[in-house]
Tab-separated table of C-alpha atoms in Angstrom:
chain	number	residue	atom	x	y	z
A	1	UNK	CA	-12.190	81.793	-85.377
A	2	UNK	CA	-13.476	81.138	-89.155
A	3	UNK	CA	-11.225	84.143	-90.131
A	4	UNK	CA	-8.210	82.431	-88.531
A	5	UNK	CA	-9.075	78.785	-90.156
A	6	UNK	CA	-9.338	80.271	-93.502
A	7	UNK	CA	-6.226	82.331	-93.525
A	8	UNK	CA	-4.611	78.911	-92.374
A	9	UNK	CA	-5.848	76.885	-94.970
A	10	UNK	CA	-5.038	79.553	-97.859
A	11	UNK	CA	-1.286	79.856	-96.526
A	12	UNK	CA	-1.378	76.472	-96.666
A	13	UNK	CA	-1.986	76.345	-100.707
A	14	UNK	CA	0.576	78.005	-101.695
A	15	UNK	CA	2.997	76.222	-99.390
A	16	UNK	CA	1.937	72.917	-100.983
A	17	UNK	CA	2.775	74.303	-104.118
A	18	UNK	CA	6.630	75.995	-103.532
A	19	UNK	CA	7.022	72.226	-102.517
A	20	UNK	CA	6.045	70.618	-105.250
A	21	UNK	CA	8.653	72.776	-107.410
A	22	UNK	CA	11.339	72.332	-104.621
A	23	UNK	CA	11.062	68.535	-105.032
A	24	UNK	CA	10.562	68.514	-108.890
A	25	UNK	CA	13.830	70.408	-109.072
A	26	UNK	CA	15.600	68.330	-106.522
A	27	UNK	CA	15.897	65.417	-108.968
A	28	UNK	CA	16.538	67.891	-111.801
A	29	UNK	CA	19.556	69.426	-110.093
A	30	UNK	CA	21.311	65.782	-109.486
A	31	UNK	CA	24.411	66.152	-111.764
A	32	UNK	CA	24.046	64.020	-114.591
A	33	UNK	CA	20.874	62.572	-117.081
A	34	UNK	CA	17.866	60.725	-114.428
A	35	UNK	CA	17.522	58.102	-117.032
A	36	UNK	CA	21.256	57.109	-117.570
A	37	UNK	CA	21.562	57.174	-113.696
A	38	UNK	CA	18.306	54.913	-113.388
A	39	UNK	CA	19.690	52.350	-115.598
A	40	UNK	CA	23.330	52.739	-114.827
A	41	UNK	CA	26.017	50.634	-117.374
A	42	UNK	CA	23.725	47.950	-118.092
A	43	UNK	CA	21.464	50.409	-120.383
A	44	UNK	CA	21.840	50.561	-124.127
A	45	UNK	CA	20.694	53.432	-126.008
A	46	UNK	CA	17.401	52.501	-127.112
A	47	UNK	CA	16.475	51.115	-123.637
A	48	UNK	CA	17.990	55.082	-122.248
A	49	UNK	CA	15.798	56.581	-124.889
A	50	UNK	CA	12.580	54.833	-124.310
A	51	UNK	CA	13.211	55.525	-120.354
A	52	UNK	CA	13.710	59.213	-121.076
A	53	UNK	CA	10.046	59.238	-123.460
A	54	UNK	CA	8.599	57.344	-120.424
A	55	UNK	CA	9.569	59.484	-117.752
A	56	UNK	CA	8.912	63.004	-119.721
A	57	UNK	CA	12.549	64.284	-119.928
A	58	UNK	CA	12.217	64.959	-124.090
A	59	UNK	CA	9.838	67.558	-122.922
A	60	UNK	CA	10.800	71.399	-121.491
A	61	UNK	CA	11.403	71.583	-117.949
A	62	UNK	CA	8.251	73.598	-117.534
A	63	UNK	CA	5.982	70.710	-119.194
A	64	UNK	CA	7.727	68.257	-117.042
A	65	UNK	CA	6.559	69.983	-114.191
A	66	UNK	CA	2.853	70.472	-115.964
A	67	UNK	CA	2.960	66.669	-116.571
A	68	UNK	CA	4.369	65.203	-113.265
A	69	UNK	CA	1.899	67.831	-111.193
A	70	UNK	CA	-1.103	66.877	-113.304
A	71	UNK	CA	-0.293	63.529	-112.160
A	72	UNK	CA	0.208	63.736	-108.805
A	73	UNK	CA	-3.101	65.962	-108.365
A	74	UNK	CA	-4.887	63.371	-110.100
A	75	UNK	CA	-3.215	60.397	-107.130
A	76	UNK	CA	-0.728	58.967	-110.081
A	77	UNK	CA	2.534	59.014	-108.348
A	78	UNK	CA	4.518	57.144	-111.248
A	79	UNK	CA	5.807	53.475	-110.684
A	80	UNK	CA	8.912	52.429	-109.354
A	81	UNK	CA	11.859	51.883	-111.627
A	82	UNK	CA	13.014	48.671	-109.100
A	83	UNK	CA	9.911	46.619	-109.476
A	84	UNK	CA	7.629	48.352	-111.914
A	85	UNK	CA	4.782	48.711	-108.591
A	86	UNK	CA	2.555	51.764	-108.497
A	87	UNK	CA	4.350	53.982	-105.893
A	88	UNK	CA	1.208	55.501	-104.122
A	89	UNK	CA	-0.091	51.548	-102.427
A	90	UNK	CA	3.514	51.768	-101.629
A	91	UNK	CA	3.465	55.198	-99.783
A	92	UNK	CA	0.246	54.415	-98.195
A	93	UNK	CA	1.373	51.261	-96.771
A	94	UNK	CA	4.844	52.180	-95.898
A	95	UNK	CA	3.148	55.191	-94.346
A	96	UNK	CA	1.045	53.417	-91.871
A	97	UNK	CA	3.959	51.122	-90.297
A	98	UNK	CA	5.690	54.523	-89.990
A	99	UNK	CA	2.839	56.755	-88.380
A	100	UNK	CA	2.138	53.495	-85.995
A	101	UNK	CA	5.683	54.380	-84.252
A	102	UNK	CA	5.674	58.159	-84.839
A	103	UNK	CA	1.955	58.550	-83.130
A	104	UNK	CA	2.921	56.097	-80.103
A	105	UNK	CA	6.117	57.918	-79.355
A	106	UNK	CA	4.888	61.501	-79.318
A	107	UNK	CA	1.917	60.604	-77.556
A	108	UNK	CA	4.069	58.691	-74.745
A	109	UNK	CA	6.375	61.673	-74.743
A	110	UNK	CA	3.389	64.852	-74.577
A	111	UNK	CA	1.695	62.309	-71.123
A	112	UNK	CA	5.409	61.843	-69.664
A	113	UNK	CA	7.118	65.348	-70.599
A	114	UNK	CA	3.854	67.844	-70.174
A	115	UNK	CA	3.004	67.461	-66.432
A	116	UNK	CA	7.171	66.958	-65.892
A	117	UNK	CA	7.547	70.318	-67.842
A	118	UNK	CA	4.653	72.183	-65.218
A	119	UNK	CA	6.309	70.452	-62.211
A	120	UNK	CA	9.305	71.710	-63.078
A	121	UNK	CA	8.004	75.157	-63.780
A	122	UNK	CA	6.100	75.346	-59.992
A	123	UNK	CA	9.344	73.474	-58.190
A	124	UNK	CA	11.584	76.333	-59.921
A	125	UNK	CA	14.986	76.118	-59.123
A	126	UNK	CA	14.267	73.370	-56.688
A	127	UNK	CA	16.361	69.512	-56.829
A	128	UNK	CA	13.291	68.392	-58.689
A	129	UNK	CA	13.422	71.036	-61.257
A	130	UNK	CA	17.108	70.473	-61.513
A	131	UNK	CA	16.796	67.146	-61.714
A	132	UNK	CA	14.608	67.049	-64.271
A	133	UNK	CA	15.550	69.978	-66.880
A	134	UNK	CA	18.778	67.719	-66.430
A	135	UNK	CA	17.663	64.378	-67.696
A	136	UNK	CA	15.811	66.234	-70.384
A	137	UNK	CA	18.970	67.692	-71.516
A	138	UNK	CA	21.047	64.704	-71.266
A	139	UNK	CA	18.280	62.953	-73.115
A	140	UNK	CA	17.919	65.549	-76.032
A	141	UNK	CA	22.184	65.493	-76.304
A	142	UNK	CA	22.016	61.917	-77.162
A	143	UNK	CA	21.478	61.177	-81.245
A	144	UNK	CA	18.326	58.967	-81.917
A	145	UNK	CA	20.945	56.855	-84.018
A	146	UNK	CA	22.790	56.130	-80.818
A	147	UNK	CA	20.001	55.842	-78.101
A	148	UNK	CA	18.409	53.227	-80.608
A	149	UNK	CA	21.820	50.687	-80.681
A	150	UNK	CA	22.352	51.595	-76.913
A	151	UNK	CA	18.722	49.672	-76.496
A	152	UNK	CA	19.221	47.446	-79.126
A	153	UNK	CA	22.622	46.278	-77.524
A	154	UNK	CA	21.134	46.398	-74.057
A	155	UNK	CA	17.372	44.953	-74.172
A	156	UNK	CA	17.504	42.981	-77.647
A	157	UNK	CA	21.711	41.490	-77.394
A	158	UNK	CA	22.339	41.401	-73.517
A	159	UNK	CA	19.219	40.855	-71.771
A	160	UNK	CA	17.423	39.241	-74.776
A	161	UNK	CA	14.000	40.868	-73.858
A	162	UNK	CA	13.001	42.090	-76.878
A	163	UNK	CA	13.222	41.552	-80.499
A	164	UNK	CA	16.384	43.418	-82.279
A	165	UNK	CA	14.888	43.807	-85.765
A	166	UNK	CA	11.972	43.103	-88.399
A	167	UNK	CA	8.104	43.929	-87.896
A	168	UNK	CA	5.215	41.973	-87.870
A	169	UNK	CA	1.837	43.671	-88.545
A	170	UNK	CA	-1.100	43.684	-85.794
A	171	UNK	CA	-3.046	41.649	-88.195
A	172	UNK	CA	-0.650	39.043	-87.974
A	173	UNK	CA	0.317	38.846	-84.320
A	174	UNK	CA	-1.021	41.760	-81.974
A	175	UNK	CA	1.318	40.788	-79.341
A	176	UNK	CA	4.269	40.246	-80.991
A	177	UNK	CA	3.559	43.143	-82.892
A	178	UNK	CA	3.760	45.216	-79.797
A	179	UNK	CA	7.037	44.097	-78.897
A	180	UNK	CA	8.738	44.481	-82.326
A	181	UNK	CA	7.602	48.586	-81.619
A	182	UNK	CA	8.706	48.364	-78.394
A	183	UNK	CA	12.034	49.827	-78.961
A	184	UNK	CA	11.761	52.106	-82.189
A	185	UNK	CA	9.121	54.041	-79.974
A	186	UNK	CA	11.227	54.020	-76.755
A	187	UNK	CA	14.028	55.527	-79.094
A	188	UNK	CA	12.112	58.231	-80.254
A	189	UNK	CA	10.046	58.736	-77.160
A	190	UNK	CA	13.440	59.208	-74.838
A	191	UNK	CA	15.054	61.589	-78.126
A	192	UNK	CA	11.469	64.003	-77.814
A	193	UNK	CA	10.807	63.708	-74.355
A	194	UNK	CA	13.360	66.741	-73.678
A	195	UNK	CA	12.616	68.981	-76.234
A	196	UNK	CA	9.088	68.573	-74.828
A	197	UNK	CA	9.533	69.015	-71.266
A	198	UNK	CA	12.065	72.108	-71.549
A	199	UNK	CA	9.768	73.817	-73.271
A	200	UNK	CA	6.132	73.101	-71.272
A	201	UNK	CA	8.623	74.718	-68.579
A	202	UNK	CA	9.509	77.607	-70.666
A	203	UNK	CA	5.928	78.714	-71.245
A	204	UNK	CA	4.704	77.850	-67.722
A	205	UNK	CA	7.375	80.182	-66.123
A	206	UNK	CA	5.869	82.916	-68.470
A	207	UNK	CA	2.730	82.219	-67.908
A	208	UNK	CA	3.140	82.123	-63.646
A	209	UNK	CA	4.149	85.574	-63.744
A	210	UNK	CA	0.981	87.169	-65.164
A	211	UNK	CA	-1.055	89.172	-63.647
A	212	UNK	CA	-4.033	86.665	-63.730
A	213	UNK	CA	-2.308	84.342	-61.813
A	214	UNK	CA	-0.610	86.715	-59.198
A	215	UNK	CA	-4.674	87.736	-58.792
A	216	UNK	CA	-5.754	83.785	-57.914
A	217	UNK	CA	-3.010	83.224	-55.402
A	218	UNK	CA	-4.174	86.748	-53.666
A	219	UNK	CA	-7.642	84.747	-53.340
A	220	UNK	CA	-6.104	82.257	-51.762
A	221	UNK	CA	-6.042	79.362	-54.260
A	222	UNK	CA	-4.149	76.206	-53.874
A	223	UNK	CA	-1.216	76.482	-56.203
A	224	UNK	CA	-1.313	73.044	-57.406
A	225	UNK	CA	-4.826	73.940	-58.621
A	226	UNK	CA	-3.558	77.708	-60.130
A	227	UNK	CA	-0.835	75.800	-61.795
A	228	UNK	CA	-2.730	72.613	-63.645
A	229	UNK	CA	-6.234	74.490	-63.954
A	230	UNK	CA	-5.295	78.115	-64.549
A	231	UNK	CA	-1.741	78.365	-65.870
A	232	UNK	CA	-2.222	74.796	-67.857
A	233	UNK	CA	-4.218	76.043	-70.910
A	234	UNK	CA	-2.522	79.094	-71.411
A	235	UNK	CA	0.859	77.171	-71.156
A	236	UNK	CA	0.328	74.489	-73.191
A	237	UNK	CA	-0.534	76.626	-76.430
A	238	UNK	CA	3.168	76.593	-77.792
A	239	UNK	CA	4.031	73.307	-76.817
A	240	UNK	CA	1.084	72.043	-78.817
A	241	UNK	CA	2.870	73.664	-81.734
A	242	UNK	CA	5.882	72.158	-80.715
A	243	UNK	CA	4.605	68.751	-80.669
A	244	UNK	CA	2.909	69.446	-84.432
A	245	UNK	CA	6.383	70.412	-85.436
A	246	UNK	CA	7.908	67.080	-83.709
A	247	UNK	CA	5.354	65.249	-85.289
A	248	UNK	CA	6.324	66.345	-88.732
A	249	UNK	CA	9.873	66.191	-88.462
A	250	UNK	CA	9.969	62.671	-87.221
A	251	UNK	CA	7.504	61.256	-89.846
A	252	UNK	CA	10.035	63.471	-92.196
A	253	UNK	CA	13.510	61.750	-90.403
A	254	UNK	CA	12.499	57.989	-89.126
A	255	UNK	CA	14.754	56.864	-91.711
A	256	UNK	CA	17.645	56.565	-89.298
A	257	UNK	CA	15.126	54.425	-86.732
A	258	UNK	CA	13.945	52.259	-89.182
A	259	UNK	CA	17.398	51.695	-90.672
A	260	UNK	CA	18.719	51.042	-87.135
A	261	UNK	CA	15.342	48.109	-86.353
A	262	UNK	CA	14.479	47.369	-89.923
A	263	UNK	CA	11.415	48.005	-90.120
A	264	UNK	CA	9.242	48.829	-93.444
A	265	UNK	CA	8.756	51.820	-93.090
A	266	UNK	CA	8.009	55.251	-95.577
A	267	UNK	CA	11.900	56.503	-94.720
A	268	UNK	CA	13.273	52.861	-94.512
A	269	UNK	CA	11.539	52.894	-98.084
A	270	UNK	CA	12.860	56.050	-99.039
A	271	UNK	CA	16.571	54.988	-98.034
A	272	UNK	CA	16.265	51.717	-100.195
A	273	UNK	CA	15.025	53.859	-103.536
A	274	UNK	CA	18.295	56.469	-102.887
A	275	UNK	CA	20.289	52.847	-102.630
A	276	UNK	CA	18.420	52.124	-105.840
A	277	UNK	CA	18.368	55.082	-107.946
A	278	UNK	CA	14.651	54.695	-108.315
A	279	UNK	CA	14.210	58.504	-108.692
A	280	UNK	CA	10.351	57.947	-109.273
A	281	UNK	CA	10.108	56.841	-106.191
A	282	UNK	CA	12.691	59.345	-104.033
A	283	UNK	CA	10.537	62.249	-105.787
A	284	UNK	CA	7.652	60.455	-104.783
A	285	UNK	CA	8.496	59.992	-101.019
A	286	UNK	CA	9.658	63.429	-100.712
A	287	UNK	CA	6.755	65.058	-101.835
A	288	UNK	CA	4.511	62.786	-99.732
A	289	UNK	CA	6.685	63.623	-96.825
A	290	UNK	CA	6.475	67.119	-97.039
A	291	UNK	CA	2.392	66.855	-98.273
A	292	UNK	CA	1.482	65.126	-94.581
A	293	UNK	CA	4.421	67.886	-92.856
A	294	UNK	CA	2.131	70.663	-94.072
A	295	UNK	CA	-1.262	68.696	-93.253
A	296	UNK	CA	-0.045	68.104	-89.795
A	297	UNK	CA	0.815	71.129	-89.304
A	298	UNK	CA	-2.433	72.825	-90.488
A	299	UNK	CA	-4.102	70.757	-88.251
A	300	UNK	CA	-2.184	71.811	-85.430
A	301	UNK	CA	-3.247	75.298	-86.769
A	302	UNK	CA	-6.423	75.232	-86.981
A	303	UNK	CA	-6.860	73.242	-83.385
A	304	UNK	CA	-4.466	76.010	-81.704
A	305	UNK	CA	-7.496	78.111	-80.705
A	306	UNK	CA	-8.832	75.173	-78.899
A	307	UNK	CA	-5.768	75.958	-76.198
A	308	UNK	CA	-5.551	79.944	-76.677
A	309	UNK	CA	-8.279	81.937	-76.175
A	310	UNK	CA	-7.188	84.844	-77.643
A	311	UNK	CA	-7.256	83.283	-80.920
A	312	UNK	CA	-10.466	81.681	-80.758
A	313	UNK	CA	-11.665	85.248	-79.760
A	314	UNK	CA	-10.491	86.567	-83.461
């Protein structure tokens, strides 16, 4: 076990590190000079050259990188071009609105799609299991663009249930606030919900047809209790790393959710500083992004032996 956490956590150092240099050079490899892009026609030449001794680009491209990673390992992020704001209170707050709706929505969608996934696993090729590796398909065809206006259009326009757009804090108004997520969570809930379920089936097919499990039904065991007390731990190993790969990716692409319900969050913030060409900021989110992508997924990691116990054995 303390074997298998280590080797996780080194792998994980250099993989913070290719990252850093793949979203350093991002901004590098944008055709044209950062600084004239920043300040666009409007900038004279003493205004481009002070911008270009501010952000570091008089320097090598190697001591750019020295300069900008010494920063960012000491929690200096830069400030943003826009509004001259420290970015990191920005990606910490902007965060939080975002995790809020990416936590609730693969939560909702490991309770609904993990026992759906089993049932469909022990009801193989029955209606149910039909039925329900169906809907997940249908569910996972439809873009989370789409399934978020289809709501919007249906719940917020038609039936005027819900609020369409904005966000209000649970500071603010706890109840209010709960409706405002109402529908960004829904959209991403119904979008993972398939993904989720087809794949608890997946692994609990595999695991039903070991040996271990062909031994409890010869005892004569119930096989609703073979399926969620035997087969359930074994099966849900991969799914758990499924749903820390989910969880990543949808902190990573919320952008098109929080366009869609306006809400102020770390890709709706992201979106606004590409509309900007605040590239302090865009280098900023990215790495952040792909910083909490590698931490969630580490987690994951280093939790998987809690669900297999052939790795906690190592």
């Amino acid at each position: 076990m303390l074997r298998f956490a280590l080797g996780r956590i080194l792998m994980a150092i250099p993989t913070v590190f290719i990252v850093s240099v793949a979203v350093f050079a991002l901004v590098r490899l944008i055709p044209g000079d950062p600084a004239s892009l920043m300040l666009g026609d409007a900038g004279d030449a003493a205004a481009l050259e002070a911008l270009r001794e501010r952000l570091g680009l008089n320097e090598s491209i190697f001591n750019q990188y020295v300069i900008w990673a010494g920063n960012i390992f000491r929690g200096d992020f830069g400030r943003s071009i826009a509004n001259q704001q420290p970015i990191l209170p920005m990606l910490v707050d902007r965060f939080a609105v975002s995790a809020e709706i990416v936590l609730a929505a693969v939560l909702l969608s490991a309770i609904v799609a993990v026992p759906a996934g089993m049932l469909a696993a022990w009801r193989q090729n029955s209606m149910t299991d039909l039925a329900l590796v169906t809907g997940a398909t249908l569910l996972l065809s439809i873009p989370a663009f789409w399934m978020g206006l289809l709501l919007l259009l249906v719940f917020g326009l038609q039936l005027n249930w819900l609020p369409i757009v904005g966000y209000v804090t649970f500071g603010e108004d706890p109840i209010k606030a709960l409706l405002y997520l109402i529908l960004p969570v829904t959209t991403l809930f119904l979008h993972e919900i398939g993904v989720i379920l087809r794949m608890m089936r997946a692994s609990t097919l595999e695991v039903l047809n070991q040996e271990y499990i062909t031994h409890a039904r010869a005892k004569g065991l119930a096989e609703s209790t073979i399926v969620f007390r035997h087969a359930f731990r074994n099966a849900f190993g991969p799914t758990w790393t499924l749903l820390g790969l989910i969880l990543g990716n949808l902190l990573g692409g919320i952008a098109i959710v929080e366009t869609v319900f306006t809400i102020p969050g770390l890709g709706r913030m992201l979106v606004d500083a590409i509309f900007a060409r605040d590239y302090p900021v865009i280098q900023a989110c990215l790495l952040f992004i792909a910083l909490v992508y590698v931490a969630v997924n580490l987690v994951v990691d280093l939790l998987y032996p809690l669900f297999d116990p052939r790795v906690a054995a190592q």
